[in-house]
mmCIF file of C-alpha atoms in Angstrom:
data_model
loop_
_atom_site.group_PDB
_atom_site.id
_atom_site.type_symbol
_atom_site.label_atom_id
_atom_site.label_comp_id
_atom_site.label_asym_id
_atom_site.label_seq_id
_atom_site.Cartn_x
_atom_site.Cartn_y
_atom_site.Cartn_z
ATOM 1 C CA MET A 10 21.576 7.178 -6.126
ATOM 2 C CA ASN A 11 22.546 10.481 -7.602
ATOM 3 C CA GLY A 12 22.143 10.181 -11.330
ATOM 4 C CA ILE A 13 20.276 8.755 -14.288
ATOM 5 C CA SER A 14 21.707 5.600 -15.853
ATOM 6 C CA GLN A 15 24.071 6.219 -18.748
ATOM 7 C CA THR A 16 22.370 3.354 -20.649
ATOM 8 C CA LEU A 17 19.188 5.417 -20.861
ATOM 9 C CA ASP A 18 19.249 8.999 -22.063
ATOM 10 C CA PRO A 19 18.487 11.191 -19.021
ATOM 11 C CA ALA A 20 16.213 13.442 -21.055
ATOM 12 C CA ILE A 21 14.194 10.434 -22.224
ATOM 13 C CA ALA A 22 13.958 9.064 -18.683
ATOM 14 C CA ARG A 23 12.760 12.367 -17.262
ATOM 15 C CA SER A 24 10.285 12.830 -20.103
ATOM 16 C CA LEU A 25 8.869 9.363 -19.471
ATOM 17 C CA LEU A 26 8.645 9.983 -15.726
ATOM 18 C CA ARG A 27 6.760 13.204 -16.402
ATOM 19 C CA GLU A 28 4.436 11.440 -18.846
ATOM 20 C CA LEU A 29 3.748 8.673 -16.318
ATOM 21 C CA GLY A 30 3.040 11.201 -13.582
ATOM 22 C CA GLU A 31 0.621 13.186 -15.704
ATOM 23 C CA SER A 32 -1.204 10.033 -16.846
ATOM 24 C CA ALA A 33 -1.454 8.768 -13.265
ATOM 25 C CA ARG A 34 -3.404 11.891 -12.309
ATOM 26 C CA ALA A 35 -6.401 10.519 -14.189
ATOM 27 C CA PHE A 36 -6.923 8.135 -11.260
ATOM 28 C CA ARG A 37 -6.416 10.650 -8.443
ATOM 29 C CA PHE A 38 -10.000 10.614 -7.178
ATOM 30 C CA GLU A 39 -10.106 6.804 -7.328
ATOM 31 C CA VAL A 40 -6.902 6.140 -5.377
ATOM 32 C CA ALA A 41 -7.064 8.838 -2.670
ATOM 33 C CA PRO A 42 -5.683 9.006 -0.051
ATOM 34 C CA ASN A 43 -2.940 7.103 -1.868
ATOM 35 C CA PRO A 44 -0.717 9.081 -4.266
ATOM 36 C CA CYS A 45 -1.004 9.038 -8.050
ATOM 37 C CA VAL A 46 1.785 6.759 -9.284
ATOM 38 C CA GLY A 47 2.857 5.560 -12.712
ATOM 39 C CA ALA A 48 5.487 2.974 -13.650
ATOM 40 C CA ALA A 49 7.024 1.588 -16.822
ATOM 41 C CA VAL A 50 8.978 -1.570 -17.623
ATOM 42 C CA LEU A 51 11.750 -1.146 -20.183
ATOM 43 C CA ALA A 52 13.836 -3.506 -22.280
ATOM 44 C CA GLY A 53 16.826 -1.378 -23.167
ATOM 45 C CA SER A 54 15.284 1.887 -24.325
ATOM 46 C CA LYS A 55 12.027 0.231 -25.434
ATOM 47 C CA VAL A 56 8.948 0.723 -23.257
ATOM 48 C CA VAL A 57 7.400 -2.703 -22.687
ATOM 49 C CA SER A 58 4.483 -1.574 -20.518
ATOM 50 C CA ARG A 59 3.024 1.330 -18.576
ATOM 51 C CA GLY A 60 1.192 0.694 -15.327
ATOM 52 C CA PHE A 61 -0.730 2.830 -12.871
ATOM 53 C CA HIS A 62 -2.269 2.724 -9.443
ATOM 54 C CA ARG A 63 -5.848 2.782 -10.687
ATOM 55 C CA VAL A 64 -8.062 2.222 -7.648
ATOM 56 C CA TRP A 65 -7.676 2.408 -3.877
ATOM 57 C CA GLY A 66 -7.025 -1.045 -2.474
ATOM 58 C CA GLY A 67 -5.993 -2.333 -5.908
ATOM 59 C CA PRO A 68 -2.562 -3.156 -7.355
ATOM 60 C CA HIS A 69 0.075 -0.433 -7.216
ATOM 61 C CA ALA A 70 1.615 0.967 -10.394
ATOM 62 C CA GLU A 71 4.704 -1.265 -10.259
ATOM 63 C CA VAL A 72 2.613 -4.434 -10.033
ATOM 64 C CA ASP A 73 0.276 -3.200 -12.769
ATOM 65 C CA ALA A 74 3.248 -2.504 -15.063
ATOM 66 C CA LEU A 75 4.745 -5.940 -14.395
ATOM 67 C CA ARG A 76 1.387 -7.610 -15.100
ATOM 68 C CA LEU A 77 1.052 -5.805 -18.425
ATOM 69 C CA ALA A 78 4.670 -6.576 -19.305
ATOM 70 C CA ALA A 79 3.952 -10.266 -18.731
ATOM 71 C CA GLU A 80 1.120 -9.993 -21.264
ATOM 72 C CA SER A 81 3.426 -8.427 -23.864
ATOM 73 C CA SER A 82 5.515 -10.205 -26.481
ATOM 74 C CA VAL A 83 8.794 -9.162 -24.818
ATOM 75 C CA PRO A 84 10.390 -12.041 -22.855
ATOM 76 C CA GLN A 85 10.873 -11.397 -19.147
ATOM 77 C CA SER A 86 14.573 -12.094 -19.531
ATOM 78 C CA GLU A 87 14.860 -8.874 -21.554
ATOM 79 C CA TRP A 88 13.270 -6.616 -18.937
ATOM 80 C CA ASP A 89 16.067 -4.627 -17.380
ATOM 81 C CA THR A 90 14.743 -1.288 -16.096
ATOM 82 C CA MET A 91 11.712 0.030 -14.266
ATOM 83 C CA LEU A 92 10.846 3.705 -14.065
ATOM 84 C CA VAL A 93 8.458 4.694 -11.295
ATOM 85 C CA THR A 94 7.326 8.189 -10.362
ATOM 86 C CA LEU A 95 7.427 7.551 -6.599
ATOM 87 C CA GLU A 96 9.626 5.333 -4.436
ATOM 88 C CA PRO A 97 8.244 1.744 -4.359
ATOM 89 C CA CYS A 98 6.491 0.840 -1.124
ATOM 90 C CA SER A 99 8.287 -1.411 1.341
ATOM 91 C CA THR A 100 5.427 -2.425 3.638
ATOM 92 C CA THR A 101 2.411 -4.690 3.269
ATOM 93 C CA GLY A 102 -0.975 -3.038 3.681
ATOM 94 C CA LYS A 103 -4.014 -3.700 1.510
ATOM 95 C CA THR A 104 -1.531 -4.923 -1.116
ATOM 96 C CA PRO A 105 1.864 -6.651 -0.803
ATOM 97 C CA ALA A 106 5.046 -4.574 -0.793
ATOM 98 C CA CYS A 107 6.000 -3.515 -4.325
ATOM 99 C CA VAL A 108 9.707 -4.030 -3.653
ATOM 100 C CA ASP A 109 9.029 -7.772 -3.384
ATOM 101 C CA ALA A 110 7.350 -7.888 -6.798
ATOM 102 C CA ILE A 111 10.253 -5.971 -8.338
ATOM 103 C CA LYS A 112 12.809 -8.352 -6.827
ATOM 104 C CA ARG A 113 10.939 -11.370 -8.222
ATOM 105 C CA SER A 114 10.676 -9.849 -11.695
ATOM 106 C CA GLY A 115 14.376 -9.916 -12.520
ATOM 107 C CA ILE A 116 14.480 -6.144 -13.070
ATOM 108 C CA ARG A 117 18.088 -5.011 -12.643
ATOM 109 C CA ARG A 118 17.669 -1.235 -12.413
ATOM 110 C CA VAL A 119 15.001 1.021 -10.891
ATOM 111 C CA ILE A 120 14.837 4.741 -11.657
ATOM 112 C CA VAL A 121 12.722 6.736 -9.233
ATOM 113 C CA GLY A 122 11.213 10.155 -9.833
ATOM 114 C CA ALA A 123 10.834 11.109 -6.155
ATOM 115 C CA LEU A 124 11.341 9.651 -2.691
ATOM 116 C CA ASP A 125 8.410 8.764 -0.445
ATOM 117 C CA PRO A 126 7.475 11.993 1.381
ATOM 118 C CA ASP A 127 6.356 10.038 4.456
ATOM 119 C CA PRO A 128 9.352 10.165 6.847
ATOM 120 C CA ARG A 129 8.374 6.779 8.272
ATOM 121 C CA HIS A 130 9.080 5.066 4.939
ATOM 122 C CA ARG A 131 11.316 7.479 3.036
ATOM 123 C CA GLY A 132 14.287 5.654 1.493
ATOM 124 C CA ARG A 133 13.438 2.225 2.908
ATOM 125 C CA GLY A 134 12.149 0.844 -0.399
ATOM 126 C CA LEU A 135 15.354 1.860 -2.156
ATOM 127 C CA GLU A 136 17.488 0.278 0.571
ATOM 128 C CA ILE A 137 15.672 -3.047 0.173
ATOM 129 C CA LEU A 138 16.168 -3.018 -3.591
ATOM 130 C CA GLU A 139 19.870 -2.191 -3.258
ATOM 131 C CA GLU A 140 20.314 -4.982 -0.715
ATOM 132 C CA ALA A 141 18.867 -7.337 -3.350
ATOM 133 C CA GLY A 142 21.528 -6.235 -5.840
ATOM 134 C CA ILE A 143 19.269 -3.972 -7.887
ATOM 135 C CA GLU A 144 20.768 -0.704 -9.108
ATOM 136 C CA VAL A 145 18.720 2.200 -7.773
ATOM 137 C CA LEU A 146 18.846 5.696 -9.242
ATOM 138 C CA VAL A 147 16.946 8.779 -8.143
ATOM 139 C CA ASP A 148 16.486 11.621 -10.589
ATOM 140 C CA PRO A 149 18.498 14.578 -9.200
ATOM 141 C CA VAL A 150 15.700 16.777 -10.575
ATOM 142 C CA PRO A 151 12.845 15.073 -8.701
ATOM 143 C CA SER A 152 9.291 14.996 -9.981
ATOM 144 C CA PRO A 153 7.204 17.838 -8.513
ATOM 145 C CA LEU A 154 5.011 15.815 -6.172
ATOM 146 C CA GLN A 155 2.674 18.733 -5.644
ATOM 147 C CA ASP A 156 1.624 18.310 -9.284
ATOM 148 C CA VAL A 157 0.865 14.588 -9.130
ATOM 149 C CA ALA A 158 -0.211 14.038 -5.522
ATOM 150 C CA PRO A 159 -1.397 17.233 -3.815
ATOM 151 C CA HIS A 160 -3.982 15.372 -1.746
ATOM 152 C CA PHE A 161 -1.341 12.844 -0.618
ATOM 153 C CA LEU A 162 1.039 15.557 0.538
ATOM 154 C CA HIS A 163 -1.764 17.434 2.294
ATOM 155 C CA TRP A 164 -2.990 14.223 3.953
ATOM 156 C CA ASN A 165 0.468 13.371 5.254
ATOM 157 C CA ASP A 166 1.167 16.932 6.369
ATOM 158 C CA ASN A 167 -1.929 17.442 8.506
ATOM 159 C CA GLU A 168 -3.859 15.685 11.211
ATOM 160 C CA ARG A 169 -3.781 12.090 9.896
ATOM 161 C CA VAL A 170 -0.356 11.623 11.497
ATOM 162 C CA ARG A 171 -1.175 13.605 14.643
ATOM 163 C CA ARG A 172 -4.692 12.230 15.173
ATOM 164 C CA PRO A 173 -5.326 9.227 12.915
ATOM 165 C CA ARG A 174 -8.731 9.071 11.247
ATOM 166 C CA PRO A 175 -10.134 7.605 8.022
ATOM 167 C CA TRP A 176 -9.971 9.337 4.668
ATOM 168 C CA THR A 177 -13.572 10.505 4.304
ATOM 169 C CA ILE A 178 -15.491 10.971 1.054
ATOM 170 C CA ALA A 179 -18.764 12.910 1.272
ATOM 171 C CA LYS A 180 -21.190 11.970 -1.484
ATOM 172 C CA TRP A 181 -24.562 13.473 -2.166
ATOM 173 C CA ALA A 182 -27.020 14.116 -4.972
ATOM 174 C CA GLN A 183 -28.719 17.475 -5.317
ATOM 175 C CA THR A 184 -31.262 19.171 -7.532
ATOM 176 C CA LEU A 185 -30.474 22.082 -9.820
ATOM 177 C CA THR A 186 -31.419 24.404 -6.954
ATOM 178 C CA GLY A 187 -29.150 22.588 -4.495
ATOM 179 C CA GLN A 188 -31.683 20.613 -2.438
ATOM 180 C CA LEU A 189 -30.717 17.110 -1.334
ATOM 181 C CA SER A 190 -34.295 15.770 -1.435
ATOM 182 C CA PRO A 191 -36.367 15.751 -4.631
ATOM 183 C CA PRO A 192 -39.708 17.570 -4.840
ATOM 184 C CA GLU A 193 -42.692 15.499 -3.787
ATOM 185 C CA ASP A 194 -44.109 15.474 -7.315
ATOM 186 C CA ILE A 195 -40.941 14.232 -9.048
ATOM 187 C CA GLY A 196 -42.601 10.984 -10.095
ATOM 188 C CA GLY A 197 -40.864 7.990 -11.625
ATOM 189 C CA GLY A 198 -39.056 7.087 -8.414
ATOM 190 C CA ARG A 199 -37.238 8.901 -5.632
ATOM 191 C CA TRP A 200 -33.793 9.336 -7.184
ATOM 192 C CA ILE A 201 -32.412 12.750 -8.083
ATOM 193 C CA SER A 202 -29.554 11.275 -10.111
ATOM 194 C CA GLY A 203 -29.872 9.016 -13.123
ATOM 195 C CA PRO A 204 -29.050 5.300 -13.538
ATOM 196 C CA THR A 205 -25.461 5.896 -14.653
ATOM 197 C CA SER A 206 -24.763 7.866 -11.477
ATOM 198 C CA VAL A 207 -26.502 5.281 -9.300
ATOM 199 C CA ALA A 208 -24.236 2.621 -10.813
ATOM 200 C CA GLU A 209 -21.199 4.818 -10.130
ATOM 201 C CA VAL A 210 -22.201 5.137 -6.480
ATOM 202 C CA HIS A 211 -22.387 1.368 -6.077
ATOM 203 C CA LYS A 212 -18.926 1.144 -7.602
ATOM 204 C CA LEU A 213 -17.719 3.749 -5.097
ATOM 205 C CA ARG A 214 -19.341 1.869 -2.210
ATOM 206 C CA GLY A 215 -17.391 -1.194 -3.263
ATOM 207 C CA ARG A 216 -14.139 0.713 -2.768
ATOM 208 C CA VAL A 217 -14.519 1.865 0.828
ATOM 209 C CA ASP A 218 -14.245 0.110 4.178
ATOM 210 C CA ALA A 219 -17.401 1.623 5.633
ATOM 211 C CA ILE A 220 -20.464 3.692 4.760
ATOM 212 C CA VAL A 221 -21.515 6.180 7.437
ATOM 213 C CA THR A 222 -25.037 7.582 7.619
ATOM 214 C CA GLY A 223 -27.305 9.250 10.157
ATOM 215 C CA VAL A 224 -30.466 7.975 11.775
ATOM 216 C CA GLY A 225 -32.460 10.697 10.005
ATOM 217 C CA THR A 226 -31.549 9.168 6.644
ATOM 218 C CA VAL A 227 -32.432 5.684 7.899
ATOM 219 C CA LEU A 228 -35.841 6.832 9.165
ATOM 220 C CA HIS A 229 -36.642 8.919 6.072
ATOM 221 C CA ASP A 230 -35.227 6.792 3.233
ATOM 222 C CA ASP A 231 -34.932 3.308 4.788
ATOM 223 C CA PRO A 232 -31.808 2.596 2.668
ATOM 224 C CA ARG A 233 -30.015 -0.721 2.196
ATOM 225 C CA LEU A 234 -26.512 0.798 1.759
ATOM 226 C CA THR A 235 -25.308 -2.338 0.003
ATOM 227 C CA VAL A 236 -23.075 -2.830 -3.036
ATOM 228 C CA ARG A 237 -25.266 -4.074 -5.863
ATOM 229 C CA PRO A 238 -24.120 -5.363 -9.265
ATOM 230 C CA MET A 239 -25.341 -2.895 -11.879
ATOM 231 C CA GLY A 240 -26.123 -3.499 -15.531
ATOM 232 C CA ALA A 241 -24.510 -0.419 -17.053
ATOM 233 C CA PRO A 242 -21.539 -1.496 -19.228
ATOM 234 C CA GLY A 243 -18.226 -0.723 -17.590
ATOM 235 C CA LEU A 244 -19.840 0.191 -14.282
ATOM 236 C CA ALA A 245 -20.851 -3.196 -12.931
ATOM 237 C CA VAL A 246 -19.440 -4.160 -9.552
ATOM 238 C CA ASP A 247 -17.829 -7.588 -9.808
ATOM 239 C CA PRO A 248 -17.276 -8.922 -6.264
ATOM 240 C CA SER A 249 -14.454 -11.160 -7.509
ATOM 241 C CA ASN A 250 -12.484 -8.041 -8.476
ATOM 242 C CA LEU A 251 -12.710 -6.363 -5.089
ATOM 243 C CA SER A 252 -9.317 -6.282 -3.395
ATOM 244 C CA LYS A 253 -8.790 -7.973 -0.051
ATOM 245 C CA GLY A 254 -9.919 -5.600 2.648
ATOM 246 C CA SER A 255 -11.487 -3.134 0.213
ATOM 247 C CA PRO A 256 -14.219 -3.679 1.189
ATOM 248 C CA PRO A 257 -14.426 -6.740 3.460
ATOM 249 C CA PRO A 258 -15.704 -9.827 1.573
ATOM 250 C CA GLN A 259 -19.287 -9.199 2.720
ATOM 251 C CA GLY A 260 -19.203 -5.536 1.733
ATOM 252 C CA PRO A 261 -18.389 -2.295 3.534
ATOM 253 C CA ALA A 262 -19.646 -1.916 7.089
ATOM 254 C CA ARG A 263 -22.870 0.098 7.368
ATOM 255 C CA ILE A 264 -22.529 2.497 10.282
ATOM 256 C CA VAL A 265 -25.536 4.436 11.567
ATOM 257 C CA LEU A 266 -25.061 7.387 13.922
ATOM 258 C CA ASP A 267 -28.104 7.067 16.161
ATOM 259 C CA SER A 268 -27.682 8.756 19.547
ATOM 260 C CA TRP A 269 -30.861 7.345 21.104
ATOM 261 C CA LEU A 270 -31.355 4.134 19.068
ATOM 262 C CA ARG A 271 -34.347 5.228 17.004
ATOM 263 C CA THR A 272 -33.449 2.800 14.194
ATOM 264 C CA SER A 273 -36.156 0.172 13.743
ATOM 265 C CA PRO A 274 -35.176 -3.512 14.054
ATOM 266 C CA THR A 275 -37.285 -4.047 10.912
ATOM 267 C CA ALA A 276 -35.333 -1.503 8.818
ATOM 268 C CA ARG A 277 -34.211 -2.665 5.378
ATOM 269 C CA LEU A 278 -30.619 -2.571 6.643
ATOM 270 C CA PHE A 279 -31.328 -5.909 8.313
ATOM 271 C CA GLU A 280 -32.811 -7.687 5.292
ATOM 272 C CA GLU A 281 -30.822 -10.601 3.907
ATOM 273 C CA SER A 282 -28.683 -9.828 0.874
ATOM 274 C CA GLN A 283 -29.798 -11.234 -2.453
ATOM 275 C CA ASP A 284 -29.047 -11.216 -6.170
ATOM 276 C CA GLY A 285 -25.295 -10.876 -5.659
ATOM 277 C CA GLU A 286 -25.385 -7.728 -3.527
ATOM 278 C CA LEU A 287 -22.738 -7.256 -0.845
ATOM 279 C CA ALA A 288 -24.222 -6.355 2.530
ATOM 280 C CA GLY A 289 -21.695 -5.504 5.233
ATOM 281 C CA PRO A 290 -22.245 -5.675 8.972
ATOM 282 C CA VAL A 291 -24.550 -3.110 10.570
ATOM 283 C CA VAL A 292 -23.062 -1.020 13.389
ATOM 284 C CA ILE A 293 -25.264 1.388 15.339
ATOM 285 C CA VAL A 294 -23.397 4.113 17.255
ATOM 286 C CA ALA A 295 -25.277 5.467 20.271
ATOM 287 C CA LEU A 296 -24.772 7.550 23.398
ATOM 288 C CA PRO A 297 -24.114 5.794 26.729
ATOM 289 C CA GLY A 298 -27.616 6.520 28.040
ATOM 290 C CA ALA A 299 -29.495 4.921 25.139
ATOM 291 C CA ASP A 300 -32.411 2.604 25.986
ATOM 292 C CA PRO A 301 -31.098 -0.909 26.817
ATOM 293 C CA ILE A 302 -34.332 -2.493 25.569
ATOM 294 C CA ARG A 303 -33.904 -0.858 22.161
ATOM 295 C CA ARG A 304 -30.269 -1.940 22.202
ATOM 296 C CA ARG A 305 -31.186 -5.590 22.742
ATOM 297 C CA ALA A 306 -33.808 -5.427 19.983
ATOM 298 C CA LEU A 307 -31.288 -4.063 17.483
ATOM 299 C CA GLU A 308 -28.688 -6.635 18.492
ATOM 300 C CA ALA A 309 -31.300 -9.360 18.015
ATOM 301 C CA ALA A 310 -31.910 -7.997 14.503
ATOM 302 C CA GLY A 311 -28.202 -8.419 13.731
ATOM 303 C CA ALA A 312 -26.643 -5.067 14.596
ATOM 304 C CA THR A 313 -23.600 -4.381 16.702
ATOM 305 C CA VAL A 314 -24.271 -1.438 19.010
ATOM 306 C CA HIS A 315 -21.247 0.700 19.859
ATOM 307 C CA THR A 316 -21.399 3.292 22.621
ATOM 308 C CA SER A 317 -19.556 6.523 21.873
ATOM 309 C CA ARG A 318 -18.937 9.723 23.784
ATOM 310 C CA GLY A 319 -21.284 12.644 23.266
ATOM 311 C CA MET A 320 -20.695 16.363 22.967
ATOM 312 C CA ASP A 321 -23.909 16.773 24.963
ATOM 313 C CA ARG A 322 -26.878 14.573 25.868
ATOM 314 C CA PHE A 323 -28.169 14.648 22.282
ATOM 315 C CA THR A 324 -25.131 14.771 19.986
ATOM 316 C CA LEU A 325 -22.330 12.287 19.306
ATOM 317 C CA ASP A 326 -18.756 13.586 19.397
ATOM 318 C CA LEU A 327 -17.584 13.237 15.786
ATOM 319 C CA ARG A 328 -13.904 13.565 16.698
ATOM 320 C CA ASP A 329 -14.162 10.640 19.107
ATOM 321 C CA LEU A 330 -16.186 8.671 16.571
ATOM 322 C CA TRP A 331 -13.787 9.233 13.660
ATOM 323 C CA SER A 332 -10.867 8.131 15.859
ATOM 324 C CA TRP A 333 -12.809 4.988 16.740
ATOM 325 C CA LEU A 334 -13.478 4.270 13.058
ATOM 326 C CA TRP A 335 -9.728 4.366 12.403
ATOM 327 C CA SER A 336 -9.051 2.093 15.379
ATOM 328 C CA GLN A 337 -11.429 -0.472 13.861
ATOM 329 C CA GLY A 338 -9.420 -0.598 10.629
ATOM 330 C CA TYR A 339 -11.692 1.625 8.535
ATOM 331 C CA GLN A 340 -9.198 3.536 6.374
ATOM 332 C CA ARG A 341 -11.511 4.895 3.676
ATOM 333 C CA VAL A 342 -15.052 5.906 4.593
ATOM 334 C CA LEU A 343 -18.006 7.060 2.505
ATOM 335 C CA LEU A 344 -20.307 9.592 4.170
ATOM 336 C CA GLU A 345 -23.702 9.061 2.543
ATOM 337 C CA THR A 346 -26.295 10.916 4.574
ATOM 338 C CA GLY A 347 -28.457 14.006 4.927
ATOM 339 C CA PRO A 348 -27.510 17.682 5.128
ATOM 340 C CA THR A 349 -27.272 17.952 8.926
ATOM 341 C CA LEU A 350 -24.598 15.289 9.400
ATOM 342 C CA LEU A 351 -22.874 16.341 6.178
ATOM 343 C CA ARG A 352 -22.615 19.934 7.365
ATOM 344 C CA ASN A 353 -21.397 18.879 10.820
ATOM 345 C CA ALA A 354 -18.659 16.702 9.316
ATOM 346 C CA LEU A 355 -17.675 19.404 6.831
ATOM 347 C CA ASP A 356 -17.543 22.073 9.524
ATOM 348 C CA ALA A 357 -15.456 19.786 11.762
ATOM 349 C CA GLY A 358 -12.893 19.313 8.980
ATOM 350 C CA PHE A 359 -13.398 15.556 8.735
ATOM 351 C CA VAL A 360 -14.236 15.480 5.016
ATOM 352 C CA ASP A 361 -11.305 15.090 2.622
ATOM 353 C CA GLN A 362 -13.009 14.465 -0.702
ATOM 354 C CA LEU A 363 -16.329 15.394 -2.307
ATOM 355 C CA ARG A 364 -18.417 13.739 -4.964
ATOM 356 C CA ILE A 365 -21.568 15.708 -5.757
ATOM 357 C CA TYR A 366 -24.125 14.664 -8.374
ATOM 358 C CA THR A 367 -26.464 17.355 -9.699
ATOM 359 C CA GLY A 368 -29.497 15.870 -11.398
ATOM 360 C CA ASN A 369 -31.718 17.500 -13.979
ATOM 361 C CA VAL A 370 -34.428 18.179 -11.398
ATOM 362 C CA ARG A 371 -35.665 21.567 -10.225
ATOM 363 C CA GLY A 372 -36.940 22.450 -6.782
ATOM 364 C CA GLY A 373 -36.649 20.044 -3.920
ATOM 365 C CA GLU A 374 -36.983 19.753 -0.193
ATOM 366 C CA GLY A 375 -34.784 20.644 2.754
ATOM 367 C CA GLU A 376 -31.496 22.419 3.286
ATOM 368 C CA SER A 377 -29.010 23.223 0.538
ATOM 369 C CA LEU A 378 -25.267 22.878 1.034
ATOM 370 C CA ALA A 379 -24.534 25.326 -1.781
ATOM 371 C CA PRO A 380 -23.653 28.176 0.640
ATOM 372 C CA TRP A 381 -21.064 25.948 2.307
ATOM 373 C CA LEU A 382 -19.505 25.050 -1.055
ATOM 374 C CA THR A 383 -19.062 28.685 -2.034
ATOM 375 C CA GLU A 384 -16.884 29.154 1.045
ATOM 376 C CA ALA A 385 -15.092 25.824 0.857
ATOM 377 C CA LYS A 386 -11.355 25.696 0.373
ATOM 378 C CA LEU A 387 -10.911 23.242 -2.466
ATOM 379 C CA LEU A 388 -7.443 21.838 -3.009
ATOM 380 C CA GLU A 389 -8.406 20.577 -6.454
ATOM 381 C CA ARG A 390 -11.625 20.071 -8.386
ATOM 382 C CA LEU A 391 -12.885 18.223 -11.445
ATOM 383 C CA HIS A 392 -16.152 18.778 -13.320
ATOM 384 C CA ARG A 393 -17.443 15.914 -15.443
ATOM 385 C CA GLU A 394 -20.652 14.290 -16.651
ATOM 386 C CA SER A 395 -22.344 11.066 -15.584
ATOM 387 C CA GLY A 396 -25.141 10.275 -17.999
ATOM 388 C CA GLN A 397 -27.409 13.330 -17.791
ATOM 389 C CA ASP A 398 -26.018 14.420 -14.410
ATOM 390 C CA ALA A 399 -23.247 16.909 -13.675
ATOM 391 C CA VAL A 400 -20.584 15.729 -11.226
ATOM 392 C CA LEU A 401 -18.184 17.718 -9.075
ATOM 393 C CA GLU A 402 -15.246 15.853 -7.566
ATOM 394 C CA ALA A 403 -12.901 17.731 -5.267
ATOM 395 C CA PHE A 404 -10.273 17.452 -2.554
ATOM 396 C CA LEU A 405 -10.679 19.727 0.463
ATOM 397 C CA ARG A 406 -7.893 21.523 2.300
#
């Protein structure tokens, strides 16, 4: 495993690995906390297909490349080499192990740009392939992982390993002046962001295990927090395309942080789903001393009430709560709530990724998070447009 195959020019192989890595970065905010990975299937020196890990919970790059190769005009018997920017995975999680798909494909040689940086898995995928009789080569000039997966390296280097918790995405919409609530006289509805952004948010909801909100948001907005099919071309959420476990078949869990059980049993959270929307289970998180009568009423409405430790008699302990979320199998969480809970989670260091929509609306109500953002340590950021809205996506240190 110390050289590039003599049947493929090393310069060409390295150039292709670099190209795959750079192209994979286009999906970095969709796959986090997974790394950006690209793969290619070759027949001799001809590239048959290029595949990528495109969405969290979806097929990995190797499987995507094999699928596209199968749709090509090149017979499978002619596939001989796979290039992949990162060592193929050897364990089954939300998707099967990639090494198994490679073994079934008939590929005879795998060229890897870099080993898995996670010490728990590093080298194991290559060992499995070699045991199956597949030639494995690692580029002696490895791909610079910090260029293609900075969030992945940061995630594996910090507290996820020491104190497991979900990867957390904070999403909010704000006005041009930074307020999270529109002015009272906005008219035409209560949304700050436009229909394209609303459709994007439903797509994002469909790619997390849980949505976390606060009781203040429930009392003020009475949200559904479901995944709804949207009509915008290319943005519709098709439940049949949602990967196993991402989210659960009924939709992501809807988790309300409600210390004293102020949520109403008649809230829209408890309405039956309709018109193809995915409505996940409702979980209310409360302090141990919460009213047992209110608890029974919420359970009768369909909620599960979980008791969590408090920092004091009014406030839930977010560290304890985020550890509990991980223990329940929630690996990727969307924080969709008001400024108080958002600021608390940001200050506690529990937010890993931001998605902020700025609508073409002036004024607004309530606190602005703009001062926090000016001080934030952003690992990487991307500015883009969504219809008439401006979007900031970022990874936090």
